[in-house]
mmCIF file of C-alpha atoms and ligand atoms in Angstrom:
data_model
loop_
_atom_site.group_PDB
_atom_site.id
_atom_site.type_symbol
_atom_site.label_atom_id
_atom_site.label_comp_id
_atom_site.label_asym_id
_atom_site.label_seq_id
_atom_site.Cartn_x
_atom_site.Cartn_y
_atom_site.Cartn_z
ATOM 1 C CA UNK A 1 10.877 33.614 -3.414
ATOM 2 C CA UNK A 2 9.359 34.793 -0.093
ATOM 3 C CA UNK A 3 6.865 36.603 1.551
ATOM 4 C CA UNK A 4 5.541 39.188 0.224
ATOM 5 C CA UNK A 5 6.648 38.438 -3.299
ATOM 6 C CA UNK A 6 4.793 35.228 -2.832
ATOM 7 C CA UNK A 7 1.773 35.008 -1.618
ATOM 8 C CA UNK A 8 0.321 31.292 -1.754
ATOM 9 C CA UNK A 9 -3.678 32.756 -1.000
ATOM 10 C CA UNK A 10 -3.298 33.843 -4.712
ATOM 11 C CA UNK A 11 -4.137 30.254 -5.435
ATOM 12 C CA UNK A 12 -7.145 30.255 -3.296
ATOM 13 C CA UNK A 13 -8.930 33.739 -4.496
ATOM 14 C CA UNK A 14 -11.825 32.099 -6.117
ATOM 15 C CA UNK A 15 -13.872 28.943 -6.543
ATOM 16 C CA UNK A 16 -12.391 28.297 -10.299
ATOM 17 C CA UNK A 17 -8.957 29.073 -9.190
ATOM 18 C CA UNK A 18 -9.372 26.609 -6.713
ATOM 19 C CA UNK A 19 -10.640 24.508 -9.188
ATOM 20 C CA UNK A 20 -7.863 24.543 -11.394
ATOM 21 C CA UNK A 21 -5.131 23.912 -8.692
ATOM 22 C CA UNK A 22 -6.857 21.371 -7.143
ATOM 23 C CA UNK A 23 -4.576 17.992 -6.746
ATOM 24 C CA UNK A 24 -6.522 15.131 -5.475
ATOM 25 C CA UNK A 25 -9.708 13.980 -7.352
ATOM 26 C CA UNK A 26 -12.286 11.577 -5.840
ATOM 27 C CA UNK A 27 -15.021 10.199 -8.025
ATOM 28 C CA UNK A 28 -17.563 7.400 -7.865
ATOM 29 C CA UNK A 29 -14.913 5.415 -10.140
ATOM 30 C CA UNK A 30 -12.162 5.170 -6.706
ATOM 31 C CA UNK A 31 -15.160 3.514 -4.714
ATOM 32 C CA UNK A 32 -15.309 -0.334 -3.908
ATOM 33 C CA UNK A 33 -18.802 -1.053 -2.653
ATOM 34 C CA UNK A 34 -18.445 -4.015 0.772
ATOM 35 C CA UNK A 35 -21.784 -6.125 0.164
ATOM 36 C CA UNK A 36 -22.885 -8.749 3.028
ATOM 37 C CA UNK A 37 -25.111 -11.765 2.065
ATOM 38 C CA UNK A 38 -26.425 -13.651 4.419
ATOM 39 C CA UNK A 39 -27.564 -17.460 3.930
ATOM 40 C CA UNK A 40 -31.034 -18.349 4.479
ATOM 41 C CA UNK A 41 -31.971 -14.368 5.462
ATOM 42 C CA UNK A 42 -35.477 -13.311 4.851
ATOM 43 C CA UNK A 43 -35.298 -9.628 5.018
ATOM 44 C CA UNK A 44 -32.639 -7.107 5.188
ATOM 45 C CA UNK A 45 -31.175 -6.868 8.362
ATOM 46 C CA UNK A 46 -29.793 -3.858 10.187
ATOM 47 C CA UNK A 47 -26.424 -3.927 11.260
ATOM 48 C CA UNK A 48 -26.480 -1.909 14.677
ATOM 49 C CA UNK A 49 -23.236 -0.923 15.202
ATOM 50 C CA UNK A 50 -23.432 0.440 11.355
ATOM 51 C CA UNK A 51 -25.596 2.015 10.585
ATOM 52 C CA UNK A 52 -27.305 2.244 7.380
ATOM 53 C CA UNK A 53 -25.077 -1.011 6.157
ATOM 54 C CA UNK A 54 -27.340 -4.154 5.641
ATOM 55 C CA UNK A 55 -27.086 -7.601 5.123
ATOM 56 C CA UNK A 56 -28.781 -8.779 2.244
ATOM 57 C CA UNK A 57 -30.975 -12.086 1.657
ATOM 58 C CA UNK A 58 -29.697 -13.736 -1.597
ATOM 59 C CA UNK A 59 -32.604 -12.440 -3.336
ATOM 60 C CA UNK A 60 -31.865 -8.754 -2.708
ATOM 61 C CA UNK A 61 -28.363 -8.693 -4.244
ATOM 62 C CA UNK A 62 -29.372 -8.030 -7.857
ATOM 63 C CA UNK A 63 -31.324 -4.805 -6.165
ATOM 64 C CA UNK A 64 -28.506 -3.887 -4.116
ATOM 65 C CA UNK A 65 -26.138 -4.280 -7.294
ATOM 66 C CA UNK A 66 -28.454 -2.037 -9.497
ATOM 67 C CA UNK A 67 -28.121 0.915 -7.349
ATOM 68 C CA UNK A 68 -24.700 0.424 -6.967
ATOM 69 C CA UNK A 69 -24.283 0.296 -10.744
ATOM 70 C CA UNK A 70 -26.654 3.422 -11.195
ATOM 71 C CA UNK A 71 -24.435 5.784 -8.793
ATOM 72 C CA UNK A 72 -21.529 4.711 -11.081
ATOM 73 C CA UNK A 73 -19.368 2.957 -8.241
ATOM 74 C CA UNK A 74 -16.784 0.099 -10.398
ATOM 75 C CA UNK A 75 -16.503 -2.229 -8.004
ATOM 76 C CA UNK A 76 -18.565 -4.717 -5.208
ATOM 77 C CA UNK A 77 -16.733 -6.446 -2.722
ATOM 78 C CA UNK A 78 -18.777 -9.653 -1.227
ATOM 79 C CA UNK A 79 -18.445 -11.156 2.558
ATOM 80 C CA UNK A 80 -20.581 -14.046 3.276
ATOM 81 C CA UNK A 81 -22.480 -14.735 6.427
ATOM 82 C CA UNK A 82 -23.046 -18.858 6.091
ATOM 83 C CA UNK A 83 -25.518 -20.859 8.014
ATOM 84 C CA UNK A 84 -23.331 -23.312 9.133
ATOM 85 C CA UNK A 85 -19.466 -23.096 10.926
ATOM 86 C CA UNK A 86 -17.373 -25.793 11.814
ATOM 87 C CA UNK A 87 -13.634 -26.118 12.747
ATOM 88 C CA UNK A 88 -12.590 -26.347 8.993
ATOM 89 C CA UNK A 89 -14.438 -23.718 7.596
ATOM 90 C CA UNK A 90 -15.865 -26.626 4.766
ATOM 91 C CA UNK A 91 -18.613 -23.898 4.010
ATOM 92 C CA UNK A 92 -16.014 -21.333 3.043
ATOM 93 C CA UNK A 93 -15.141 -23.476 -0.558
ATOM 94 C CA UNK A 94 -18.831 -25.061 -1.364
ATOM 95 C CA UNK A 95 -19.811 -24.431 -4.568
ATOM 96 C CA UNK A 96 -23.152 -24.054 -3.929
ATOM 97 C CA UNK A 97 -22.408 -21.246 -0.698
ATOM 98 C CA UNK A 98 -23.797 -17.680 -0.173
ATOM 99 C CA UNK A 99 -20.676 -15.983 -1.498
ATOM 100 C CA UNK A 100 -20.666 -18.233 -4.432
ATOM 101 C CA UNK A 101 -24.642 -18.223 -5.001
ATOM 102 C CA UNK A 102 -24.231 -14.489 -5.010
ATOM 103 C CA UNK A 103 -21.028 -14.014 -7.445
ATOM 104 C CA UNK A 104 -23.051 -16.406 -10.177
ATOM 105 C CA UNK A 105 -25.561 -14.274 -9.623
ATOM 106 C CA UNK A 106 -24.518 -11.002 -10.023
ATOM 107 C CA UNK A 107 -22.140 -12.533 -13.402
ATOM 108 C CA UNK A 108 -25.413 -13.553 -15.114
ATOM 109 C CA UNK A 109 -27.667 -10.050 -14.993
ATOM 110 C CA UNK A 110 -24.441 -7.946 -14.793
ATOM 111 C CA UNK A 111 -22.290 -9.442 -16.735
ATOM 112 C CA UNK A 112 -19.180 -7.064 -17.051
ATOM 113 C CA UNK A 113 -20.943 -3.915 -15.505
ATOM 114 C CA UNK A 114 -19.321 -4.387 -12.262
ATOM 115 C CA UNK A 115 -16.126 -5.637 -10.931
ATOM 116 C CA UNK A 116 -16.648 -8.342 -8.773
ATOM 117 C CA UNK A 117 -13.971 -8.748 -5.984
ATOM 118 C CA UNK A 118 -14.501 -11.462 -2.687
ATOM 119 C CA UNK A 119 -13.551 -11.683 0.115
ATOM 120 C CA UNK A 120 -11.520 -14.790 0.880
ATOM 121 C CA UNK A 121 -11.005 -15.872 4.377
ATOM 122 C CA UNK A 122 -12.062 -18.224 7.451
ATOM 123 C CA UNK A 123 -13.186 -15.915 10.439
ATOM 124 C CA UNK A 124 -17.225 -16.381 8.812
ATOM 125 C CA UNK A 125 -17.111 -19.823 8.541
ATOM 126 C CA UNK A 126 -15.066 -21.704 11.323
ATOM 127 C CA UNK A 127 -16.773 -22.871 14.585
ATOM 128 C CA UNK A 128 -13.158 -20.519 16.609
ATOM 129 C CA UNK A 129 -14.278 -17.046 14.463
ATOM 130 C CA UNK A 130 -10.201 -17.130 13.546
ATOM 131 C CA UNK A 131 -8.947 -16.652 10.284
ATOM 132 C CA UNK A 132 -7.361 -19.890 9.878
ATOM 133 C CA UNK A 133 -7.488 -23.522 11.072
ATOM 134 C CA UNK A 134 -6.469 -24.390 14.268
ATOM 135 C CA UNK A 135 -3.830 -27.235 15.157
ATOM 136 C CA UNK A 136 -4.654 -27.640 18.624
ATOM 137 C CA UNK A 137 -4.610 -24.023 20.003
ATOM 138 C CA UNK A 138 -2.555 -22.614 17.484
ATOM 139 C CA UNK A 139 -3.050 -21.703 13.667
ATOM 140 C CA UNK A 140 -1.958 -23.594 11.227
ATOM 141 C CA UNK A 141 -0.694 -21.255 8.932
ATOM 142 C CA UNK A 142 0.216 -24.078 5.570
ATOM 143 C CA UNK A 143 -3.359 -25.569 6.556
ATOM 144 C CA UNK A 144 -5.258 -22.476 6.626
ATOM 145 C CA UNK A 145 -3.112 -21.675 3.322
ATOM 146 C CA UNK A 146 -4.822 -25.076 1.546
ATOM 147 C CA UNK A 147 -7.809 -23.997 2.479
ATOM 148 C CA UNK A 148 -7.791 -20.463 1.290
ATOM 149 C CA UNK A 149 -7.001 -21.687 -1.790
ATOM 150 C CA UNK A 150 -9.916 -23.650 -2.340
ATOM 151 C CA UNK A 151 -11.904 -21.060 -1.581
ATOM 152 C CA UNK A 152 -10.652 -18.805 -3.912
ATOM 153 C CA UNK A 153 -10.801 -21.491 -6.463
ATOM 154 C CA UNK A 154 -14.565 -22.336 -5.927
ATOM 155 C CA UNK A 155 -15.323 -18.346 -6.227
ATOM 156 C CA UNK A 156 -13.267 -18.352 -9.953
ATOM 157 C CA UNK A 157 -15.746 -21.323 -10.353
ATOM 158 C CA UNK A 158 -18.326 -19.161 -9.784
ATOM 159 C CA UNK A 159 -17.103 -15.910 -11.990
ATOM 160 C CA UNK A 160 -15.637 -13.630 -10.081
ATOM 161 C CA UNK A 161 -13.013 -11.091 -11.264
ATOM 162 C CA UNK A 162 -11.061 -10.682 -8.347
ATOM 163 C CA UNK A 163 -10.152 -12.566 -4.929
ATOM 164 C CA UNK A 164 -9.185 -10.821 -2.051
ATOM 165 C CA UNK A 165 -7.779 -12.846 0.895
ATOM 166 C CA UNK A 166 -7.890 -11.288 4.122
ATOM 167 C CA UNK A 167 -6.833 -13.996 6.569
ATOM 168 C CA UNK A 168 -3.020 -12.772 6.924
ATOM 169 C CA UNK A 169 -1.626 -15.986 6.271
ATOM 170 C CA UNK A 170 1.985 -16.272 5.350
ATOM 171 C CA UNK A 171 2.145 -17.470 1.310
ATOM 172 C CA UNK A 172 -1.292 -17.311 0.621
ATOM 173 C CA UNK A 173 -1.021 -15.459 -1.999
ATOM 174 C CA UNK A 174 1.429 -17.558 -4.077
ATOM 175 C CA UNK A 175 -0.696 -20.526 -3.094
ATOM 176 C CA UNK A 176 -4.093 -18.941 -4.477
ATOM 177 C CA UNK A 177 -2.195 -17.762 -7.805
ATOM 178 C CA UNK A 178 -1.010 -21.312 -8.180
ATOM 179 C CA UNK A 179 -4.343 -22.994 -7.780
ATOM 180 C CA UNK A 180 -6.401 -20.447 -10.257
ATOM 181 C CA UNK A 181 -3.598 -21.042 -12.898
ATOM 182 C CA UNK A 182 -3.447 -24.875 -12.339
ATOM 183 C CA UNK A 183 -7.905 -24.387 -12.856
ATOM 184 C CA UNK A 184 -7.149 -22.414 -15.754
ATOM 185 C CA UNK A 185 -8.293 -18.763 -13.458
ATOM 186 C CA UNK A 186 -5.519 -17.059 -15.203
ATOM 187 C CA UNK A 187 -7.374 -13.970 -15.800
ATOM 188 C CA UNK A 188 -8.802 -13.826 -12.294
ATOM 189 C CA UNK A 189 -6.458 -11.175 -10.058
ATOM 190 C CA UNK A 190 -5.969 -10.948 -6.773
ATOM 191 C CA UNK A 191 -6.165 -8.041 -4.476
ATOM 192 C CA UNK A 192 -5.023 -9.128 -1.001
ATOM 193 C CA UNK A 193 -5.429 -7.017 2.524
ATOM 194 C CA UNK A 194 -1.857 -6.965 2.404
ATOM 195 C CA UNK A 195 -0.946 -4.718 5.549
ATOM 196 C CA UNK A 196 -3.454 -5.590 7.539
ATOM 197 C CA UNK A 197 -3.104 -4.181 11.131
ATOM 198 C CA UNK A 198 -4.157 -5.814 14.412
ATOM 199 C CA UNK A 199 -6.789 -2.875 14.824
ATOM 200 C CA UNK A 200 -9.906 -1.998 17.599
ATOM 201 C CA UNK A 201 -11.147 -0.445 14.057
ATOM 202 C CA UNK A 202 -12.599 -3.808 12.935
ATOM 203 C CA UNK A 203 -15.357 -4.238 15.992
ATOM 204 C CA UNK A 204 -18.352 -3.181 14.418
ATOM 205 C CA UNK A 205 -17.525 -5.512 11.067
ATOM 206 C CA UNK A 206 -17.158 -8.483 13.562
ATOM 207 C CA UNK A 207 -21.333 -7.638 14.304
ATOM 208 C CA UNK A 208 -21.550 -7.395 11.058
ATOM 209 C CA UNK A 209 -20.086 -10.671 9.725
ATOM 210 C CA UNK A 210 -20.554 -12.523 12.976
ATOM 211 C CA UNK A 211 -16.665 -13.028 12.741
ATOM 212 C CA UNK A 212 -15.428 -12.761 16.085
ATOM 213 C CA UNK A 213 -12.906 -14.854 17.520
ATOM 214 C CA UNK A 214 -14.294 -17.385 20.273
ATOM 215 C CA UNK A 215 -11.256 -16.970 22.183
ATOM 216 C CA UNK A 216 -7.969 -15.146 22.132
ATOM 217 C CA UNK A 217 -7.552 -12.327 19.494
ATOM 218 C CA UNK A 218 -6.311 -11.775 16.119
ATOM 219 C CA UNK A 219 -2.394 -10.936 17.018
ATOM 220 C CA UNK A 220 -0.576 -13.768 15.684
ATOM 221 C CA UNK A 221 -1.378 -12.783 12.127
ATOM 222 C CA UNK A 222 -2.184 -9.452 11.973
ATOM 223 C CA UNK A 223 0.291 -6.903 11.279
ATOM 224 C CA UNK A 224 0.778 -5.024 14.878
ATOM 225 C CA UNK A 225 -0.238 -1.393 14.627
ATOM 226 C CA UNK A 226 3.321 -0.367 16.080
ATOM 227 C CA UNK A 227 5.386 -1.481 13.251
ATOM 228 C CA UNK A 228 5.571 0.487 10.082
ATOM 229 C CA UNK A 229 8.737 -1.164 8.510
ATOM 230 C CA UNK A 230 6.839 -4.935 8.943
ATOM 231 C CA UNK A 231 3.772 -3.476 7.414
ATOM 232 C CA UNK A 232 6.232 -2.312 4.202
ATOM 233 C CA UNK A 233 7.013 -6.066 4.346
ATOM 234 C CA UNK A 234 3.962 -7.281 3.773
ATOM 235 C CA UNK A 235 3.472 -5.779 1.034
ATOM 236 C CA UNK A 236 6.563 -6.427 -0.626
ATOM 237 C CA UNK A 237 6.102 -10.472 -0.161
ATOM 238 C CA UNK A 238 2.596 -10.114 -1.382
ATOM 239 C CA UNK A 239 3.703 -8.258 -4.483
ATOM 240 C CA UNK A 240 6.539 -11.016 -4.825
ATOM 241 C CA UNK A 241 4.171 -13.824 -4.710
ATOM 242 C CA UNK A 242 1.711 -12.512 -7.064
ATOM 243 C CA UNK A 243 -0.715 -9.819 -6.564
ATOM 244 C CA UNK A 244 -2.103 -7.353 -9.046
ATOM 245 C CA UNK A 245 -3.130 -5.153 -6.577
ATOM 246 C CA UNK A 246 -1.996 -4.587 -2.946
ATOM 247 C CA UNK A 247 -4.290 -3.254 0.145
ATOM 248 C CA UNK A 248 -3.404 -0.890 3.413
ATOM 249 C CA UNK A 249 -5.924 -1.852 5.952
ATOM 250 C CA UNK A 250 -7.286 -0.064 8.082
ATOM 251 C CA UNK A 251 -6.838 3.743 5.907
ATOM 252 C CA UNK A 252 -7.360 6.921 7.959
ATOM 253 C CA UNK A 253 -5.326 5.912 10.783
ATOM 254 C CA UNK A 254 -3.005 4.379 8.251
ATOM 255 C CA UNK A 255 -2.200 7.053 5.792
ATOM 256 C CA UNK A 256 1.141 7.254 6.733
ATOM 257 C CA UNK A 257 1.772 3.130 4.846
ATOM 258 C CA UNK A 258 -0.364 4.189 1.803
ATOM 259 C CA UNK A 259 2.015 6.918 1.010
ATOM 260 C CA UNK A 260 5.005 4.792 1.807
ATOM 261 C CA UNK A 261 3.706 2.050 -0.667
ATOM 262 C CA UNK A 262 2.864 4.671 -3.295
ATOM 263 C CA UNK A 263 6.825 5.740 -3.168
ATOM 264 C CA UNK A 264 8.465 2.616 -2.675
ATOM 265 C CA UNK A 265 6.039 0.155 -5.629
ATOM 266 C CA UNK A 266 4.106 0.583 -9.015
ATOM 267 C CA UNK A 267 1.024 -1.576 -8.211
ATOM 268 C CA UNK A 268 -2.236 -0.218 -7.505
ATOM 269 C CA UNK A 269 -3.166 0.381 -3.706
ATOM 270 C CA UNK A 270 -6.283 -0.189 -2.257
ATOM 271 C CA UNK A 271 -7.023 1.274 1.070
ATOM 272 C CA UNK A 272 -9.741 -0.101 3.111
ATOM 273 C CA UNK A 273 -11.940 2.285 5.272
ATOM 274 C CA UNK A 274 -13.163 0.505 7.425
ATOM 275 C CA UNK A 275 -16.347 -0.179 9.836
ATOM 276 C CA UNK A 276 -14.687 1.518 12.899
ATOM 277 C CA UNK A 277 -13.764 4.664 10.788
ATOM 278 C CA UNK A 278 -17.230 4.429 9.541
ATOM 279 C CA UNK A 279 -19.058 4.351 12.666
ATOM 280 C CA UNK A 280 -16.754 7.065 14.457
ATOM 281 C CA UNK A 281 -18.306 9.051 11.856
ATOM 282 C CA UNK A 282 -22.066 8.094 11.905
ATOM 283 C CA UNK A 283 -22.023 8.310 15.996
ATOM 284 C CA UNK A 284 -20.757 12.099 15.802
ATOM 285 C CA UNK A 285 -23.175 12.643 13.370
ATOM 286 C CA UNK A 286 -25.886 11.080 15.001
ATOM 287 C CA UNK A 287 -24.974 13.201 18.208
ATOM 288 C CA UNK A 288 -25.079 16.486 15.613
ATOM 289 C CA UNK A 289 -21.321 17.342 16.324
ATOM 290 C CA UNK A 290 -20.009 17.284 13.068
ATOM 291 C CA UNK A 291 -21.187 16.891 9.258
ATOM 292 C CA UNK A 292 -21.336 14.072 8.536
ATOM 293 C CA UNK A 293 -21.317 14.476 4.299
ATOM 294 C CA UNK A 294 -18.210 17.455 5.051
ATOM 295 C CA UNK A 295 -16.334 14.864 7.185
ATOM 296 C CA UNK A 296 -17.035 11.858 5.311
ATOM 297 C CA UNK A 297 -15.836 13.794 2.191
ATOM 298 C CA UNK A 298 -12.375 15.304 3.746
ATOM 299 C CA UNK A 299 -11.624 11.664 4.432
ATOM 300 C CA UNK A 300 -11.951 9.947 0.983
ATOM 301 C CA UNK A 301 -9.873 13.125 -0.522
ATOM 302 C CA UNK A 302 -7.646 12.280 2.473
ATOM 303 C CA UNK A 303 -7.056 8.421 1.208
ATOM 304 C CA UNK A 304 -6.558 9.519 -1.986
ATOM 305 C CA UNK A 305 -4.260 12.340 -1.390
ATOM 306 C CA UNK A 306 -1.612 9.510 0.387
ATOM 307 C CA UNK A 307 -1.849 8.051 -2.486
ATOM 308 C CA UNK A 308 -4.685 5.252 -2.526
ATOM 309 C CA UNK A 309 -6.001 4.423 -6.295
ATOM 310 C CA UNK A 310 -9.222 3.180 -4.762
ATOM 311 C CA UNK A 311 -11.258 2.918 -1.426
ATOM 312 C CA UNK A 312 -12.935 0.448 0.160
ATOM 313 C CA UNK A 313 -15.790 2.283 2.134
ATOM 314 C CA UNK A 314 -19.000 1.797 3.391
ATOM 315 C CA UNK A 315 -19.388 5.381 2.568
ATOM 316 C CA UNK A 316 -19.561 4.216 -1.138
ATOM 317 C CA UNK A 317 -22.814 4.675 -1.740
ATOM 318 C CA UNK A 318 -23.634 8.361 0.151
ATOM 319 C CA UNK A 319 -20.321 9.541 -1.301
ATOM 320 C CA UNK A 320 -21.307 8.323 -4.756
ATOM 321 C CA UNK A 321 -24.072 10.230 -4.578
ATOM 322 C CA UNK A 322 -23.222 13.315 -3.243
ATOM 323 C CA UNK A 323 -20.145 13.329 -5.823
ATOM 324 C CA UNK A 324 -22.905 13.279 -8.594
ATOM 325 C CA UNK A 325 -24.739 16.130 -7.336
HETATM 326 C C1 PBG B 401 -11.878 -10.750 8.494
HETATM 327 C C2 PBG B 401 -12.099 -9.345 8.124
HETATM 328 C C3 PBG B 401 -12.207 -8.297 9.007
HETATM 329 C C4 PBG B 401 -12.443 -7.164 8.243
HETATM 330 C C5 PBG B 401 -12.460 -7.542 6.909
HETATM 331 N N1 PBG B 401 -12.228 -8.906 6.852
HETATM 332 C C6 PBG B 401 -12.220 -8.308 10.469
HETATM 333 C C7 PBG B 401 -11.100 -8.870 11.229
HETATM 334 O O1 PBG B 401 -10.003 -9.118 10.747
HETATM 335 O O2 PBG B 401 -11.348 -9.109 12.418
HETATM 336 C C8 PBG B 401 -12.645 -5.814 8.807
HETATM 337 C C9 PBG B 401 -13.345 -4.855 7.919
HETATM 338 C C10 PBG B 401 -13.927 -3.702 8.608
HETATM 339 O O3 PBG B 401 -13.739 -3.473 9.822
HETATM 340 O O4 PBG B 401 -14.618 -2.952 7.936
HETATM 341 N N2 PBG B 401 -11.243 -11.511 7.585
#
């Protein structure tokens, strides 16, 4: 049928017809809250390059998890700033760390009222700001894979629900599923940054987390933003070793991989929006060049409508709250 039998603006004549075609919801349920603790923090600190994103002092998380809870959002997920770094990362797994203070935390007053996911990586907690151990000047990928394990393992100690490694280490998946079973973590999941890109997206984060690499760059283990069909691999060795859910990281300039994984795989996909998406947004705001609530809203729907399950966004909390009013 063409033109004019069909005329496709019949679909749009009226807010409840729009309504009632409309394809892609987004509610507070898609949202995954990122949370950054800070050891030994007094007050809440302003991240500069974010704004409106904090990190918290220990004692602020139950606050911070409240609201969170009250705008309806499912799901925290917790980055650690520790006091101390050195070349092993040793404050990455300590049972008595900021990540792990905060995730025994949040299990006693919340119990299952929130979904706790961490992340698990290196980049905090070494002396280099890399993701993994060095070997001289390179990474040691089985190393770094130990290690990540151990971490993941001392946050199942602590009760989390779900760990999400982000370091981009060959088999670290398989190794982390191994060491929660061998613990007896069978019920904890894991919901790695699967296809996660070499990306200028992740600047303002690095200011956030105080993550950045002392020397050289990320490129040896993060996906390069070229290469769609190595991307698809990731994902496809990550679901092989283990995962319950997978992540595309970053989303928006990404959309193009979630919709891939949606067609090609059955597990749920996570995108993560990340802090240079976010602050693109804020700084045209700020300026008063575009709306920041419109624009901030066309790009959830956008994540969703490639086919992401859930989000990862530092928009969480606004978006949660303008989706209730
Ligand atoms: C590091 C990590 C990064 C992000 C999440 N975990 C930064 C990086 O890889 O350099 C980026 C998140 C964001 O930009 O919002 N493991």
């Amino acid at each position: 049928m063409t033109f004019p039998a069909r005329r496709i603006r019949r679909l749009r004549i009226s807010p409840r017809m729009r309504d009632l075609v409309q394809e892609t919801t987004l509610t507070a349920r898609d949202l995954i809250c990122p949370v950054f603790v800070q050891e030994g923090l007094k007050t809440r600190f302003n991240i500069g390059s974010m704004s409106e994103v904090e990190r918290l002092p220990l004692d602020d998380v139950n606050g911070e998890i409240e609201t969170i809870t009250d705008l309806g959002i499912p799901a925290v997920m917790l980055f650690g700033i520790p006091k101390s770094k050195d070349d092993a990362g040793t404050s990455a797994f300590d049972d008595a760390g900021i990540v792990q203070e905060s995730i025994s935390q949040i299990r006693q007053n919340f119990g299952d009222k929130i979904v706790v996911v961490s992340d698990v990586c290196l980049c905090q907690y070494t002396s280099t700001g890399h993701c993994g151990i060095l070997s001289g000047n390179k990474i040691d990928n089985d190393q770094s894979v130990e290690t990540l394990a151990k971490i993941a393992v001392s946050h199942a100690r602590a009760g989390v629900d779900t760990v999400s490694p982000s370091a981009m280490m060959d088999g670290q998946v398989a190794a982390i599923r191994t060491a929660l079973d061998d613990e007896g973590f069978t019920d904890v999941s894991i919901m790695p940054h699967s296809a996660k890109h070499s990306s200028s997206f992740y600047s303002p984060f690095r200011d956030a987390a105080e993550c950045t690499p002392q020397f050289g760059d990320r490129r040896t283990y993060q996906v390069p933003f070229t290469n769609a069909r190595e991307a698809i691999s990731e994902v496809e060795s990550d679901i092989n070793e283990g995962v319950d859910m997978v992540m595309i990281k970053p989303a928006l300039a990404y959309l193009d991989l979630i919709a891939e994984t949606r067609r090609r795989f059955t597990v749920p996909i996570a995108a993560y929006n990340v802090s240079g998406e976010y602050a693109l947004v804020k700084g045209a705001a700020m300026q008063g060049w575009i709306n920041e609530k419109d624009v901030m809203t066309e790009i959830l729907y956008s994540i969703k409508r490639a086919g992401a399950d859930m989000i990862v966004s530092y928009f969480a909390k606004p978006a949660a709250e303008l989706l209730r009013s």
